[in-house]
mmCIF file of C-alpha atoms in Angstrom:
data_model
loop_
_atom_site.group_PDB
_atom_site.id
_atom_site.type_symbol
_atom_site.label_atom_id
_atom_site.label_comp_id
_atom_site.label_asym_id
_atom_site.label_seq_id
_atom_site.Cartn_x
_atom_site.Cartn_y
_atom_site.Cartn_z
ATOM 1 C CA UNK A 24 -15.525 -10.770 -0.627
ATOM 2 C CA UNK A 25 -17.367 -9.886 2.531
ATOM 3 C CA UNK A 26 -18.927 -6.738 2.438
ATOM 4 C CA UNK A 27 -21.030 -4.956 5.718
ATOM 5 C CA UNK A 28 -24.856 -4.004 4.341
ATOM 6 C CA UNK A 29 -24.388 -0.208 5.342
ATOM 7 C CA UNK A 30 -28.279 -0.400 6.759
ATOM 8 C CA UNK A 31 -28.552 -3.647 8.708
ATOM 9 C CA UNK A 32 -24.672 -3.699 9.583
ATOM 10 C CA UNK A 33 -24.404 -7.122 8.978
ATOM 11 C CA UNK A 34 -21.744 -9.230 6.849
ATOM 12 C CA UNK A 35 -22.743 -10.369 3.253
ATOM 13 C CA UNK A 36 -20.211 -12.924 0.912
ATOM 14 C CA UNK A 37 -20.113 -11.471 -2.839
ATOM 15 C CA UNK A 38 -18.210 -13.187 -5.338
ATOM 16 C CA UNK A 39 -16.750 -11.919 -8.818
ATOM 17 C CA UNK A 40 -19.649 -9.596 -11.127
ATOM 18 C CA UNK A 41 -22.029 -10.344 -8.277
ATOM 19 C CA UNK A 42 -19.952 -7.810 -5.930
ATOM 20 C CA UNK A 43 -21.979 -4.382 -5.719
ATOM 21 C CA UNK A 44 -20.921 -0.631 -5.229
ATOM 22 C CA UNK A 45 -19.605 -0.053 -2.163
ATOM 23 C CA UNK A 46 -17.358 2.290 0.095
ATOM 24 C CA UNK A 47 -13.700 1.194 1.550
ATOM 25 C CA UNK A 48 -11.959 2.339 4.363
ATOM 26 C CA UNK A 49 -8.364 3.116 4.933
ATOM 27 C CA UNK A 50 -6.961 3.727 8.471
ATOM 28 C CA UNK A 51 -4.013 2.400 10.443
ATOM 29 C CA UNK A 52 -4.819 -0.307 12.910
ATOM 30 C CA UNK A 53 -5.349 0.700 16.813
ATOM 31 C CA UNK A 54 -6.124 -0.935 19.894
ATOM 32 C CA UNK A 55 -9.645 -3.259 19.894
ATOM 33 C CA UNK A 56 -10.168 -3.703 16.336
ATOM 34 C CA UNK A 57 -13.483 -5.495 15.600
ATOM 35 C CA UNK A 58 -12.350 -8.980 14.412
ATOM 36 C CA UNK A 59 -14.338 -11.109 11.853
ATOM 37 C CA UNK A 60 -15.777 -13.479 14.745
ATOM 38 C CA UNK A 61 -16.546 -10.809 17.069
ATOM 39 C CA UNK A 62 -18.709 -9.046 14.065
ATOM 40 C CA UNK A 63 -22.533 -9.008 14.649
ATOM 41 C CA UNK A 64 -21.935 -9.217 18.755
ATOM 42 C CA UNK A 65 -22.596 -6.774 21.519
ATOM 43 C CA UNK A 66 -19.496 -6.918 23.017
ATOM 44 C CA UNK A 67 -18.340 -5.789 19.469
ATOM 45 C CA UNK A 68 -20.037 -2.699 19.883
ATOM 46 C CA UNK A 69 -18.254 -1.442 23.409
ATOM 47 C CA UNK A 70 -14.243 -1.585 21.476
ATOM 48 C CA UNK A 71 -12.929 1.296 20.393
ATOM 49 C CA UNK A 72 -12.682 -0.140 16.582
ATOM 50 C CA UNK A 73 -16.521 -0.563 16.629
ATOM 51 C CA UNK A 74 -16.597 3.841 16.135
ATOM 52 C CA UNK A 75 -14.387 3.254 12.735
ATOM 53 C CA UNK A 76 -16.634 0.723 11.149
ATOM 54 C CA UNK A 77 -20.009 2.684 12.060
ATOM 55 C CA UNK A 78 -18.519 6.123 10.810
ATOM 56 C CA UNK A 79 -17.498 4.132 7.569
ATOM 57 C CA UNK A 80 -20.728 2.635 7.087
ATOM 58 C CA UNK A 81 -23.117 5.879 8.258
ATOM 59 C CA UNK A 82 -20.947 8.053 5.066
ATOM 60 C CA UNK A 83 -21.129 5.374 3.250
ATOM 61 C CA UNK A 84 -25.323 5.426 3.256
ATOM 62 C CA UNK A 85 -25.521 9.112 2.777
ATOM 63 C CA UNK A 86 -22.913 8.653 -0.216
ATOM 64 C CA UNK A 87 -25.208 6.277 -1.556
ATOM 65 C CA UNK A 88 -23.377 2.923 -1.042
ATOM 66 C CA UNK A 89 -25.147 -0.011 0.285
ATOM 67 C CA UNK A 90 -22.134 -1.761 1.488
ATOM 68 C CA UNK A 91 -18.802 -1.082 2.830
ATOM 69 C CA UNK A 92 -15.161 -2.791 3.395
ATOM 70 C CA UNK A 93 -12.720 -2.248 6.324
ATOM 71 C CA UNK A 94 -10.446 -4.548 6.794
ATOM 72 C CA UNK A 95 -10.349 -5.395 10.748
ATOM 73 C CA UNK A 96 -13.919 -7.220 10.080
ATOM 74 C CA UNK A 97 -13.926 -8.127 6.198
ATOM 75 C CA UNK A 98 -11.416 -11.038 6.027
ATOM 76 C CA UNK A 99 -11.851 -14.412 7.584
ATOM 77 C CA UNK A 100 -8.399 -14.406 9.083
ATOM 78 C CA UNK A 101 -8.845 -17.801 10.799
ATOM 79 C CA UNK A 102 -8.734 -19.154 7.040
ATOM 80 C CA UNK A 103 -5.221 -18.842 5.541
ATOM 81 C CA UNK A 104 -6.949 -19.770 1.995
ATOM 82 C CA UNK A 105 -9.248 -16.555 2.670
ATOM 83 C CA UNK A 106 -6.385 -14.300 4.373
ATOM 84 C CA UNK A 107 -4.010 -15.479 1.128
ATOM 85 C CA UNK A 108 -6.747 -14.319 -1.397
ATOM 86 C CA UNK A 109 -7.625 -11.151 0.752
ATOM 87 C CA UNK A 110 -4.038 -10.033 0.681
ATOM 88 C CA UNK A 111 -3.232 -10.421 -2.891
ATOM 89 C CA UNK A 112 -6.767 -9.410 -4.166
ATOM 90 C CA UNK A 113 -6.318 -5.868 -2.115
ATOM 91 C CA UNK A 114 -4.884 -3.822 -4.015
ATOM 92 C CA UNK A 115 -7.739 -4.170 -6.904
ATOM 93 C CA UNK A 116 -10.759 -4.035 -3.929
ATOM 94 C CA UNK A 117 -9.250 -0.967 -2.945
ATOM 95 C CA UNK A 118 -9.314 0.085 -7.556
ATOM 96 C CA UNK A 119 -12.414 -0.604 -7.677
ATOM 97 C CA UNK A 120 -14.189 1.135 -4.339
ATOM 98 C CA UNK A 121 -16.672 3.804 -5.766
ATOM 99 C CA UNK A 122 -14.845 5.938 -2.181
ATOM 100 C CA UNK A 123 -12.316 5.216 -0.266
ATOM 101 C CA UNK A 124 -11.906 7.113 3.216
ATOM 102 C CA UNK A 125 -9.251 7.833 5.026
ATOM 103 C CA UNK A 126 -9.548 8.152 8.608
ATOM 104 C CA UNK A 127 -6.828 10.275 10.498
ATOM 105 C CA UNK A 128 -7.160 10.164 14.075
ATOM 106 C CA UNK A 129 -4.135 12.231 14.805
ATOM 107 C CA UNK A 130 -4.996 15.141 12.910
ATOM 108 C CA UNK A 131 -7.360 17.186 15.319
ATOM 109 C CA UNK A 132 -9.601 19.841 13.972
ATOM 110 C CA UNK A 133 -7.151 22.760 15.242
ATOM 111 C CA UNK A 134 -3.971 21.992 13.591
ATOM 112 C CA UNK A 135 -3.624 23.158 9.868
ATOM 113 C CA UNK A 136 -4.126 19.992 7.304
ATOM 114 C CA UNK A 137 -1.002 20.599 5.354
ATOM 115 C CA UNK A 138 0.743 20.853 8.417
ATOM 116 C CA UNK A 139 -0.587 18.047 9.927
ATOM 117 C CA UNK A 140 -0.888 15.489 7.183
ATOM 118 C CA UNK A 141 3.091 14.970 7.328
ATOM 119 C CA UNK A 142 2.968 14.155 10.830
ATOM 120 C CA UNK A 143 0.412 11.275 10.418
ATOM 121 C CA UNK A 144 0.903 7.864 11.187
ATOM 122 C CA UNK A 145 -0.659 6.681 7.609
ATOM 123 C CA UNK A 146 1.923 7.819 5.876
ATOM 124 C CA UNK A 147 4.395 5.746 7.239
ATOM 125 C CA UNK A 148 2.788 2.127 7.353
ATOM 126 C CA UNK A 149 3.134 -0.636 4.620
ATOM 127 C CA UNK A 150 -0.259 -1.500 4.083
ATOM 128 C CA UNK A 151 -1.672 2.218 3.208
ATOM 129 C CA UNK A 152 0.803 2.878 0.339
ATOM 130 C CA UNK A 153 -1.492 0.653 -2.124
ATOM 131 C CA UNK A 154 -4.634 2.279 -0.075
ATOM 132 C CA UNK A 155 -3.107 5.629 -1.197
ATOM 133 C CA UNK A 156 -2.520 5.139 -4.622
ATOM 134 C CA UNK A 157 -4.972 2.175 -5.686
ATOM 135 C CA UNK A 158 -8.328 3.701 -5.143
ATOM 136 C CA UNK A 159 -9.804 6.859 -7.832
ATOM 137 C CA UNK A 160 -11.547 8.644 -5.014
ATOM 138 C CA UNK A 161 -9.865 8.951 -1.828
ATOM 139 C CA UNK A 162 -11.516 11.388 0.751
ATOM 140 C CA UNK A 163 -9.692 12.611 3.550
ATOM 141 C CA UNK A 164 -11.274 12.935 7.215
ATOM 142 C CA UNK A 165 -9.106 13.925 11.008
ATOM 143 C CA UNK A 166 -9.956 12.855 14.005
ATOM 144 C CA UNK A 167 -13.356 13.694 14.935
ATOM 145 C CA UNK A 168 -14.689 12.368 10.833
ATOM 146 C CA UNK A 169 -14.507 15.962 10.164
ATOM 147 C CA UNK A 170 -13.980 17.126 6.572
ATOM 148 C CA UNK A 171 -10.113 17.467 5.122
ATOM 149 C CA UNK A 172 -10.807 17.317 1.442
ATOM 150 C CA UNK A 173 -9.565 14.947 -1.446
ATOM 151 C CA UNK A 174 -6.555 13.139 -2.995
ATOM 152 C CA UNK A 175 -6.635 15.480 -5.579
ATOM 153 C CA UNK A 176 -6.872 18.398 -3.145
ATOM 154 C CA UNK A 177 -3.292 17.153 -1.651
ATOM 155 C CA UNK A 178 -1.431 15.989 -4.334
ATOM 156 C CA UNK A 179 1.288 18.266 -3.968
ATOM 157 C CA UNK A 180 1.513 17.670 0.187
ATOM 158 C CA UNK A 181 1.410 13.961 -0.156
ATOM 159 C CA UNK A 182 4.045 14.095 -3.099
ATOM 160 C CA UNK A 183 5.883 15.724 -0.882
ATOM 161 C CA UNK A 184 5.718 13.599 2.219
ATOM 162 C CA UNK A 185 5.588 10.156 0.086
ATOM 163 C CA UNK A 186 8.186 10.579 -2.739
ATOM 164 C CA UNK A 187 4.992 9.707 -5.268
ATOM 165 C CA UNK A 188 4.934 12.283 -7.918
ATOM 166 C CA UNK A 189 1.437 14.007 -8.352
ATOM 167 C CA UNK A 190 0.367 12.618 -12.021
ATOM 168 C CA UNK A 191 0.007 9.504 -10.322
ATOM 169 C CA UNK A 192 -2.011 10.671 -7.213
ATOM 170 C CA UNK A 193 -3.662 13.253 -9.489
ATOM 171 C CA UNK A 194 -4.491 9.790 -11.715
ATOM 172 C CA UNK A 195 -2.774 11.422 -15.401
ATOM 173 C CA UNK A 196 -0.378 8.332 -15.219
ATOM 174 C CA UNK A 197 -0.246 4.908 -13.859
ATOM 175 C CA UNK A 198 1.949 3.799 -11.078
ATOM 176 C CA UNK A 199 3.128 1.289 -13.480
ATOM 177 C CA UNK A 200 5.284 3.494 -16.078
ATOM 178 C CA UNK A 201 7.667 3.881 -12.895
ATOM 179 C CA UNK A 202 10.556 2.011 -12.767
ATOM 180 C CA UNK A 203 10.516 -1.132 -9.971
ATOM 181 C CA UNK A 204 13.450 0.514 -8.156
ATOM 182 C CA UNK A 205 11.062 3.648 -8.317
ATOM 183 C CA UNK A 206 8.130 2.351 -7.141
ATOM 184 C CA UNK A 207 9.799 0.367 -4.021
ATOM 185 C CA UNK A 208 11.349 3.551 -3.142
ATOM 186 C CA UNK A 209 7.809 4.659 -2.349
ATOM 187 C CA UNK A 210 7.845 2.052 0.466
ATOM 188 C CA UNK A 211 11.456 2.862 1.553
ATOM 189 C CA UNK A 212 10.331 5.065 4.920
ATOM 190 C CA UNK A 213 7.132 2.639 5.921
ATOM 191 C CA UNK A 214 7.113 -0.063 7.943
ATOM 192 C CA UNK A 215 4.383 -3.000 9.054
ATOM 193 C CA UNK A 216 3.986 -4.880 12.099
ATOM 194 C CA UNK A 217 4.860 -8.035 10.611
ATOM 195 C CA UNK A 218 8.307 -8.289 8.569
ATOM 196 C CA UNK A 219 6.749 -10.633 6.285
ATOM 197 C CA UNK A 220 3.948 -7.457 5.523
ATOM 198 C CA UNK A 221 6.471 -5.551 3.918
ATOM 199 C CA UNK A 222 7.086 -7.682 0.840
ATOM 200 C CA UNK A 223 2.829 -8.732 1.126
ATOM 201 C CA UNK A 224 1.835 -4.890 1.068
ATOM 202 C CA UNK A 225 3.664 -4.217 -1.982
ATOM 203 C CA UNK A 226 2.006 -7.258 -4.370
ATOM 204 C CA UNK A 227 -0.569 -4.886 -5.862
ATOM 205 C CA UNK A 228 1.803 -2.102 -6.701
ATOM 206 C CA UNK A 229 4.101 -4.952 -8.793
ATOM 207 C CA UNK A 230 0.822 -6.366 -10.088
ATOM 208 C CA UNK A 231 2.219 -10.090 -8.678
ATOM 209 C CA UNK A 232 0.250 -12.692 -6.985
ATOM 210 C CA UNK A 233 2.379 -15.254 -4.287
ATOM 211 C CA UNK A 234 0.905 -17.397 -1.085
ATOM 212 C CA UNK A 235 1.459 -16.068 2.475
ATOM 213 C CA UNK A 236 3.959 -17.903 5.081
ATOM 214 C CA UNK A 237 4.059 -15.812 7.788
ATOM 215 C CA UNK A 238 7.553 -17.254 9.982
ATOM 216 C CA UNK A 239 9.399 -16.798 6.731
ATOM 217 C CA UNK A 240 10.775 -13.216 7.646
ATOM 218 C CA UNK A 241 12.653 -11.151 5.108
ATOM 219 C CA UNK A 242 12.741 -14.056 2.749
ATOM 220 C CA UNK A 243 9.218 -13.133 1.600
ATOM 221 C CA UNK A 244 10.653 -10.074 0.629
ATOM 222 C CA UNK A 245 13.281 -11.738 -1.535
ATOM 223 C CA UNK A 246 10.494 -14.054 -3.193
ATOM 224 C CA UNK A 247 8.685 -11.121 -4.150
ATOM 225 C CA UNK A 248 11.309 -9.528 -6.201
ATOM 226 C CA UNK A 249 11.530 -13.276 -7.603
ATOM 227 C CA UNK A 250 8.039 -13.122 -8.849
ATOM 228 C CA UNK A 251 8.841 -9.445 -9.968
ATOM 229 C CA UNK A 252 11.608 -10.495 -12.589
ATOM 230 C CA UNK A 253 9.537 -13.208 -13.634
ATOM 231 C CA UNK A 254 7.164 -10.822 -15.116
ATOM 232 C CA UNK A 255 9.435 -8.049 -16.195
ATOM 233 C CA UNK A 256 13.011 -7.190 -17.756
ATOM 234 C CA UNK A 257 13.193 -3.696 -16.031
ATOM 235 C CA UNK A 258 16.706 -4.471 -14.166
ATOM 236 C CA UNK A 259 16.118 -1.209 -11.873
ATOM 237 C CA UNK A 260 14.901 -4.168 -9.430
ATOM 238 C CA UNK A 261 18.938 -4.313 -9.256
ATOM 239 C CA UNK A 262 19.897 -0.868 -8.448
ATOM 240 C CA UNK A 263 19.872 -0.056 -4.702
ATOM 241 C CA UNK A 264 22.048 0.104 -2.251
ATOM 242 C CA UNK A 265 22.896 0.056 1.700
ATOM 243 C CA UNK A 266 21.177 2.472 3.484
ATOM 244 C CA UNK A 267 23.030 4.994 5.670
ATOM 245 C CA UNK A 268 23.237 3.540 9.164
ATOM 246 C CA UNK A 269 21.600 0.307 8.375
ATOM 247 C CA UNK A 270 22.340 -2.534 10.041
ATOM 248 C CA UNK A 271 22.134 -5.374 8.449
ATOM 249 C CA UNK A 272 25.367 -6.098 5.946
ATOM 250 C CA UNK A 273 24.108 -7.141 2.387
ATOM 251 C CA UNK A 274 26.870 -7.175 0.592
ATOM 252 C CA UNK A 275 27.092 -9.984 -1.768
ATOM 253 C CA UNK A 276 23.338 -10.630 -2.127
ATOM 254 C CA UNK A 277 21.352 -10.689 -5.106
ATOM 255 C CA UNK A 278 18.310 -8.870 -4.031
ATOM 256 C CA UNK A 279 17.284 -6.126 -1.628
ATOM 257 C CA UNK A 280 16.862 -7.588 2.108
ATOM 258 C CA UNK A 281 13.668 -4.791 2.156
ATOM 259 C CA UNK A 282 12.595 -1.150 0.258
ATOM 260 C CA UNK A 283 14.748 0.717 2.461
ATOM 261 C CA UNK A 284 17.764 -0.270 0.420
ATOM 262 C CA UNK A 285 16.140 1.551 -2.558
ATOM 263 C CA UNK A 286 15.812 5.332 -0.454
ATOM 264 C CA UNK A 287 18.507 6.318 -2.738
ATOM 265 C CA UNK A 288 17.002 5.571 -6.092
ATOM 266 C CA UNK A 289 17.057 8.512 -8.910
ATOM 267 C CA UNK A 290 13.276 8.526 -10.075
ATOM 268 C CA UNK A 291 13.054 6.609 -13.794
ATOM 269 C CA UNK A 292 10.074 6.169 -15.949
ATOM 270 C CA UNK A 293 10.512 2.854 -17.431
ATOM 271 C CA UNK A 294 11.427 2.939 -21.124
ATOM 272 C CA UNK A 295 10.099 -0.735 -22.256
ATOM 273 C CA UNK A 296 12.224 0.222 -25.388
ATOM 274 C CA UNK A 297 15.416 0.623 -24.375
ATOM 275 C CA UNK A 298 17.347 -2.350 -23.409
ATOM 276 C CA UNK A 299 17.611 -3.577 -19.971
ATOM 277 C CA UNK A 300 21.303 -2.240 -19.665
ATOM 278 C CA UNK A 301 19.942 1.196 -20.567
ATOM 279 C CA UNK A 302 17.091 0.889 -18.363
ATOM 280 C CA UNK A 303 19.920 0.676 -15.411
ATOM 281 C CA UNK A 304 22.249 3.026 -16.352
ATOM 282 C CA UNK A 305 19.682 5.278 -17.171
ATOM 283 C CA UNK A 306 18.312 4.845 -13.250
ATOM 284 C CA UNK A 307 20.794 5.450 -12.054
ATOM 285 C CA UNK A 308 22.768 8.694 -14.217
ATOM 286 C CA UNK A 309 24.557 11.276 -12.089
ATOM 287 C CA UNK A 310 23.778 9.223 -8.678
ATOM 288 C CA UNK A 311 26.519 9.449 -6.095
ATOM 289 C CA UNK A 312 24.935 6.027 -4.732
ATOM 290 C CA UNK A 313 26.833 2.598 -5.885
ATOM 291 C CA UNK A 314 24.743 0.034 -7.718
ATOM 292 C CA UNK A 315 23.578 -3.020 -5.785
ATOM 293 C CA UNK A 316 25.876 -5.854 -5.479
ATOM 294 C CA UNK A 317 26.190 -8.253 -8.691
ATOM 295 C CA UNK A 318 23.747 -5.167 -10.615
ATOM 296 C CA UNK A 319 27.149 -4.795 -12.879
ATOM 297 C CA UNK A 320 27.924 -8.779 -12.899
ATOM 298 C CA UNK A 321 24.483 -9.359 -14.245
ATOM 299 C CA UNK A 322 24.517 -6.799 -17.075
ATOM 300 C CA UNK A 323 27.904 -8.247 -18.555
ATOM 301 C CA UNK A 324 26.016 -11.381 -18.791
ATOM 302 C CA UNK A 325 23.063 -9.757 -20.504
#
């Protein structure tokens, strides 16, 4: 893990216990991002993404951390070992940041913050739905770095504008005791540059590990609900359904062809009790929306 020294500003490798304290940033990505290679050079310091990383790192020292992550600069990218690892060891470098910020850049100063935090970009990208719920301290900061306030402080706001409920931003209960149809409705109303990014964003939140082939499309978002049934018998991962005004005609698939087709899931905390057929029908009680295709096919069978 590459971490910047918060004093020096230059990039240190850590690896496993050896990895100190250190801060994490969360932001959406903007023109002239500070790569990996360009780290360390002058012309580094004249992009715009330069501001972002010294910000990070300046809070960072007065917080009391010696190091920092952001993500633009941390990860080796040329390396598709190092990008693979990156990606699927995210979720937990974002878990176990002492602080996480989270830089707004289109919330000015003037507009009221629970106004404005529904309009903001981060709320609707892939990658920052793990960087919302992942980290224990997440500090909130507009445009010019000034002060918004906490996680905590929001919990009912972002609840609102995410579809998360507040024990699990407010950290009383883990992501986890969510149903999978629950938890990739979460991701339903984001998007990522990349299509492949939609299924890779979400490996943290299923607590799943799979390499990254980029060119493969929305088939990476099949495998990862492959790798999700391999590790559990919650057949929510079944229940969703087409979208209104979507596109793209699924009928007679197996799995999802991305979160969207789960906007219309009925919020479940999974019962590891109850048997997978009452898992589903209990999802899915008193909702006008069909089940997925083959969802009643595979229960006969169970």
């Amino acid at each position: 893990m590459w971490l910047i020294n918060t004093t020096t500003l230059g990039l240190e490798e850590f690896f496993g216990s050896d990895t100190p304290r250190y801060a994490i940033l969360s932001h959406t990505w903007d023109d002239e991002e500070v790569s990996f290679q360009e780290f360390g050079s002058r012309p580094a310091t004249l992009k715009k993404g330069w501001s972002k990383i010294k910000k990070t790192c300046d809070k960072a020292a007065r917080h009391g951390y010696k190091y920092a992550w952001v993500d633009t600069c941390c990860i080796d990218k040329r390396s598709s070992a190092e990008l693979t690892e990156s990606i699927n060891s995210m979720f937990k470098w974002y878990q176990d940041a002492g602080v996480c910020y989270v830089y707004l850049p289109d919330l000015p100063a003037d507009v009221p913050v629970v106004e404005g935090l529904k309009a903001c970009r981060w709320f609707t990208r892939g990658w920052t739905l793990q960087e919302l719920i992942a980290p224990r301290d997440i500090r909130f900061y507009g445009r010019d770095w000034h002060w918004l306030g906490t996680k905590k402080d929001f919990a009912e706001q972002i609840s609102t504008i995410t579809g998360i409920r507040v024990p699990v931003l407010r950290l009383t209960k883990s992501p986890k005791i969510y149903s999978i149809s629950t938890r990739m409705s979460w991701a339903a109303n984001r998007t990522t540059k990349r299509i492949e990014d939609m299924a890779y964003c979400l490996l943290g939140i299923f607590d799943v590990t799979m390499p990254m082939l980029y060119g493969e499309g929305t088939r990476a978002f099949g495998r990862l609900q492959e790798e999700i049934i391999k590790r559990s018998n919650d057949m929510t991962i079944f229940a969703w359904s087409q979208p209104e005004g979507e596109q793209e005609d699924a009928s007679g698939a197996l799995f999802a062809p991305s979160p969207a087709f789960f906007a219309q899931t009925i919020e479940v905390e999974e019962r590891r009790t109850l048997s997978a057929e009452s898992r589903l029908a209990d999802s899915t009680h008193n909702s006008p929306e069909p089940l997925g295709p083959f969802a009643t096919a595979i229960l006969r069978t169970i």
